[in-house]
XYZ file of N, CA and C in Angstrom:
363
model
N -24.087 40.538 -0.228
C -24.142 40.295 0.497
C -23.805 39.174 0.889
N -22.781 38.376 1.597
C -22.789 37.030 1.557
C -24.322 36.260 2.503
N -24.703 34.927 1.837
C -25.241 34.790 3.064
C -24.987 33.892 4.424
N -25.537 33.645 5.304
C -24.676 33.127 6.130
C -24.331 31.750 6.167
N -23.599 31.007 6.874
C -23.529 29.426 6.694
C -25.124 28.816 6.968
N -25.645 29.566 8.416
C -26.655 28.670 8.691
C -27.299 28.379 8.056
N -27.783 29.542 6.734
C -28.813 29.189 5.519
C -28.082 28.023 4.723
N -27.187 27.526 4.487
C -26.409 26.688 3.763
C -26.128 25.091 5.155
N -26.933 24.899 6.040
C -26.744 23.873 6.718
C -27.549 23.412 6.370
N -28.541 22.944 5.521
C -29.420 22.335 5.311
C -29.340 21.375 4.390
N -28.140 21.728 3.713
C -27.749 20.655 2.848
C -26.215 19.804 3.544
N -26.672 18.537 2.789
C -25.949 17.533 3.601
C -24.346 17.593 3.193
N -23.828 17.661 4.231
C -22.286 17.735 3.564
C -21.919 16.373 3.936
N -20.406 15.908 3.063
C -20.069 14.483 2.425
C -19.017 15.222 2.746
N -17.668 14.007 3.926
C -16.057 14.239 3.998
C -15.749 13.862 3.070
N -14.733 14.917 2.229
C -13.930 14.610 0.670
C -13.119 15.261 1.235
N -12.123 14.433 1.050
C -10.602 14.655 0.706
C -9.762 15.050 -0.554
N -10.026 15.964 -0.552
C -8.722 16.308 -2.245
C -8.148 17.619 -2.382
N -7.500 17.817 -3.286
C -6.462 19.405 -2.916
C -7.811 20.725 -3.845
N -7.146 21.514 -2.649
C -8.278 22.650 -3.595
C -7.275 23.949 -3.929
N -7.540 24.851 -4.071
C -6.717 25.669 -4.565
C -7.942 27.222 -4.259
N -7.434 28.072 -3.063
C -8.570 28.740 -2.614
C -7.732 30.278 -3.407
N -8.586 30.481 -4.507
C -7.982 31.472 -4.800
C -8.656 33.234 -4.371
N -8.215 34.599 -4.037
C -9.033 35.623 -3.532
C -7.341 36.527 -4.431
N -7.745 37.665 -5.655
C -7.231 38.354 -6.043
C -6.162 37.717 -6.660
N -4.748 38.077 -6.668
C -3.710 37.589 -7.182
C -3.230 36.728 -6.107
N -4.162 36.527 -5.002
C -3.002 35.307 -4.174
C -3.795 33.913 -4.179
N -3.213 33.219 -3.621
C -3.300 31.035 -4.066
C -3.011 30.819 -2.775
N -3.780 29.848 -2.334
C -3.373 29.135 -1.373
C -3.844 27.792 -1.639
N -2.814 26.477 -1.374
C -2.872 25.429 -1.828
C -3.139 24.833 -0.400
N -4.733 24.025 -0.765
C -5.057 23.304 0.907
C -5.896 21.817 0.789
N -6.467 21.492 1.411
C -7.096 19.971 0.953
C -8.380 20.370 1.945
N -9.803 19.754 0.837
C -10.952 19.555 0.992
C -11.063 18.853 2.421
N -11.689 19.380 3.012
C -12.797 18.638 4.284
C -13.722 17.995 4.054
N -14.558 18.995 3.641
C -16.289 18.258 3.191
C -16.690 19.184 2.575
N -17.863 18.954 2.243
C -18.520 19.691 0.793
C -19.909 19.319 0.280
N -20.834 20.443 0.342
C -22.028 20.161 -0.247
C -22.554 20.593 -1.368
N -23.659 21.038 -1.309
C -23.936 22.098 -2.430
C -24.532 23.939 -2.091
N -23.974 23.523 -0.853
C -24.336 24.576 -0.199
C -22.883 25.419 0.224
N -21.490 24.628 0.583
C -21.034 25.047 0.925
C -19.576 24.255 0.840
N -18.556 24.499 1.959
C -17.550 23.842 1.807
C -16.518 24.185 2.952
N -15.426 23.172 3.491
C -14.367 23.476 3.988
C -13.131 22.347 4.113
N -12.394 23.805 4.372
C -10.661 23.396 3.742
C -9.871 23.295 5.172
N -8.673 22.984 4.749
C -8.190 23.090 6.260
C -7.466 24.879 6.093
N -6.581 25.104 6.906
C -6.320 26.678 7.443
C -4.848 26.289 6.311
N -4.325 27.300 5.895
C -2.959 26.521 5.393
C -2.023 27.766 6.397
N -0.794 28.025 6.730
C 0.189 28.239 7.508
C -0.149 30.042 7.488
N 0.152 30.396 6.339
C -0.143 32.029 5.956
C -1.224 32.312 5.787
N -2.076 32.544 6.619
C -3.773 32.913 5.863
C -3.140 34.258 6.012
N -3.232 35.666 5.033
C -3.374 36.596 4.644
C -4.414 37.001 4.278
N -6.061 36.288 4.112
C -7.081 37.084 3.086
C -8.133 37.654 3.732
N -8.818 38.793 2.531
C -9.629 39.408 2.712
C -10.927 38.937 3.156
N -11.236 39.212 3.988
C -12.070 38.361 4.932
C -13.727 38.763 4.052
N -13.595 39.792 3.447
C -15.045 40.678 3.445
C -14.788 40.079 1.612
N -13.936 39.732 0.800
C -13.836 39.816 -0.556
C -13.969 38.355 -0.867
N -14.703 37.769 -2.325
C -15.138 36.494 -2.230
C -14.203 36.024 -3.040
N -14.195 34.509 -2.755
C -13.447 33.122 -2.665
C -13.389 32.435 -3.785
N -12.640 32.052 -5.371
C -12.910 30.653 -5.940
C -12.022 29.314 -5.695
N -12.656 28.831 -5.514
C -12.419 27.258 -4.625
C -12.091 26.504 -5.749
N -11.046 26.329 -6.701
C -10.720 24.763 -7.272
C -10.133 23.910 -7.036
N -11.344 22.504 -6.944
C -11.597 21.315 -6.365
C -10.545 20.873 -7.378
N -9.850 19.995 -6.915
C -8.919 19.304 -8.018
C -10.054 17.255 -8.118
N -10.535 16.881 -8.476
C -11.509 15.999 -8.342
C -10.860 14.620 -9.178
N -9.510 14.685 -10.411
C -8.924 14.086 -10.905
C -9.506 14.187 -12.933
N -10.755 14.888 -12.940
C -11.204 15.719 -14.286
C -9.928 16.474 -14.647
N -10.186 16.616 -16.153
C -9.430 17.231 -16.346
C -9.352 19.347 -16.247
N -10.658 19.156 -15.877
C -10.660 20.384 -15.506
C -11.573 20.527 -14.297
N -10.671 21.822 -13.058
C -11.516 21.806 -11.560
C -12.723 22.328 -11.530
N -13.349 21.392 -10.413
C -14.573 21.948 -10.154
C -13.996 23.413 -9.454
N -15.309 24.182 -10.220
C -15.386 25.715 -9.800
C -15.947 26.272 -8.857
N -15.960 26.715 -7.599
C -16.784 27.414 -7.126
C -16.681 28.842 -6.363
N -18.170 29.855 -6.556
C -17.664 30.951 -6.099
C -18.067 30.614 -4.489
N -17.721 31.077 -3.383
C -17.582 31.110 -2.028
C -17.511 32.760 -1.497
N -18.378 32.781 -0.192
C -17.586 33.923 0.496
C -17.186 32.856 2.106
N -16.364 33.472 2.568
C -15.650 32.477 3.944
C -16.769 33.102 5.145
N -17.047 31.935 5.843
C -17.412 31.978 7.080
C -17.079 32.012 8.037
N -16.070 31.274 8.298
C -15.516 31.195 9.663
C -14.246 30.052 9.135
N -13.623 30.901 10.509
C -12.428 30.299 10.585
C -12.081 29.594 12.177
N -12.379 28.161 12.319
C -12.480 27.021 13.559
C -11.170 26.573 13.772
N -10.266 26.676 14.475
C -9.326 25.385 15.213
C -8.561 24.743 13.666
N -7.776 25.473 12.908
C -7.524 25.435 11.470
C -8.338 24.706 10.304
N -9.761 24.853 10.450
C -11.028 24.993 9.544
C -11.253 26.424 9.311
N -11.318 26.453 7.496
C -11.953 27.564 6.566
C -12.950 26.489 6.794
N -14.647 27.523 6.727
C -15.680 27.292 5.924
C -16.322 28.052 5.100
N -16.714 27.867 4.175
C -16.809 28.496 2.694
C -18.214 28.481 3.041
N -19.273 29.189 2.689
C -20.409 29.147 1.614
C -20.549 29.594 0.073
N -21.600 28.817 -0.270
C -21.156 28.355 -1.704
C -22.045 30.124 -2.342
N -21.931 30.721 -3.577
C -22.570 32.073 -3.665
C -23.113 31.647 -4.694
N -22.599 31.069 -5.749
C -22.648 31.016 -7.189
C -21.975 29.357 -7.881
N -22.897 29.197 -8.579
C -22.287 27.676 -9.262
C -22.722 27.747 -10.585
N -22.020 27.621 -11.344
C -22.113 27.782 -12.800
C -22.438 25.989 -13.090
N -23.240 26.336 -14.465
C -23.836 25.638 -15.577
C -22.821 24.524 -15.974
N -21.448 25.304 -15.525
C -20.474 24.128 -16.320
C -20.115 23.231 -14.879
N -20.541 23.930 -13.778
C -20.032 22.888 -12.679
C -20.765 22.320 -11.703
N -22.393 22.613 -12.180
C -23.445 21.942 -10.767
C -23.482 20.309 -11.237
N -23.286 19.722 -12.484
C -23.418 18.451 -12.528
C -21.851 17.865 -11.757
N -20.767 18.298 -12.635
C -19.631 18.074 -12.124
C -19.495 17.902 -10.008
N -19.955 18.277 -9.491
C -20.603 18.639 -8.252
C -21.715 17.797 -8.022
N -22.444 17.759 -7.984
C -23.614 16.936 -8.136
C -23.148 15.416 -7.822
N -22.565 14.934 -9.041
C -22.018 13.384 -9.268
C -20.872 13.227 -8.273
N -19.733 14.523 -7.966
C -19.230 14.322 -6.862
C -19.542 13.612 -5.602
N -20.293 14.979 -5.214
C -21.730 14.436 -4.328
C -22.118 12.922 -4.164
N -22.729 12.592 -4.781
C -23.201 11.381 -5.756
C -22.683 10.169 -5.161
N -20.925 10.673 -5.637
C -20.001 9.058 -4.920
C -19.803 9.109 -3.625
N -20.575 9.927 -3.030
C -20.053 9.822 -1.777
C -21.109 9.905 -0.279
N -22.186 9.940 -1.484
C -23.402 9.991 -0.381
C -23.625 8.359 0.181
N -23.970 8.130 1.262
C -25.095 6.518 1.097
C -25.422 6.344 0.621
N -26.840 8.008 0.752
C -28.179 8.017 -0.085
C -28.703 8.743 -0.896
N -27.872 8.705 -2.011
C -27.598 9.522 -2.979
C -29.367 10.383 -3.557
N -30.577 9.996 -2.814
C -31.679 10.180 -3.301
C -32.097 12.035 -2.504
N -31.005 11.592 -1.520
C -30.719 13.190 -0.798
C -31.068 14.714 -1.538
N -29.762 13.556 -2.039
C -29.287 14.896 -3.030
C -29.878 15.413 -4.298
N -31.077 14.629 -4.598
C -31.918 15.314 -5.032
C -33.119 16.158 -5.029
N -33.220 15.636 -3.638
C -34.406 17.202 -2.817
C -33.567 18.049 -2.671
N -32.128 18.513 -2.292
C -31.572 19.210 -1.917
C -31.176 19.943 -3.161
N -31.334 19.159 -4.511
C -31.245 19.720 -5.927
C -32.552 20.749 -5.921
N -33.814 20.188 -5.490
C -34.706 20.812 -5.922
C -35.516 21.819 -4.579
N -34.696 22.089 -3.635
C -34.482 23.324 -2.756
C -33.875 24.366 -3.862
N -32.593 24.130 -4.231
C -31.822 25.067 -5.168
C -32.571 25.730 -5.610
N -33.245 24.687 -6.845
C -34.115 24.905 -7.861
C -35.351 26.395 -7.494
N -35.941 25.785 -6.599
C -36.729 26.761 -5.638
C -36.671 28.246 -6.124
């Protein structure tokens, strides 16, 4: 069962505008990232949105690196053209790229160290 978004609101959300592909089953939606944290992400909502809300999603964020940043997430909210996802899992290959992306956009990168420690607990 997916965790609620409130459990992920302890993380600092950073506004980041990047292309993101949202995958579910055989469907792919090309969207824009609105913001990102260690615990979640928000994207714009495509014009045609026929996703299964009770099934997981894979977010492929195009950061400019050779491989996209891959996050496994659950849809938590649909509000005024904005989709809110809670990140279920970040694998080993993606945690450092996620951390680097967030650090590059945070005014105080030390906040991220504290949040990373909470993830490990």
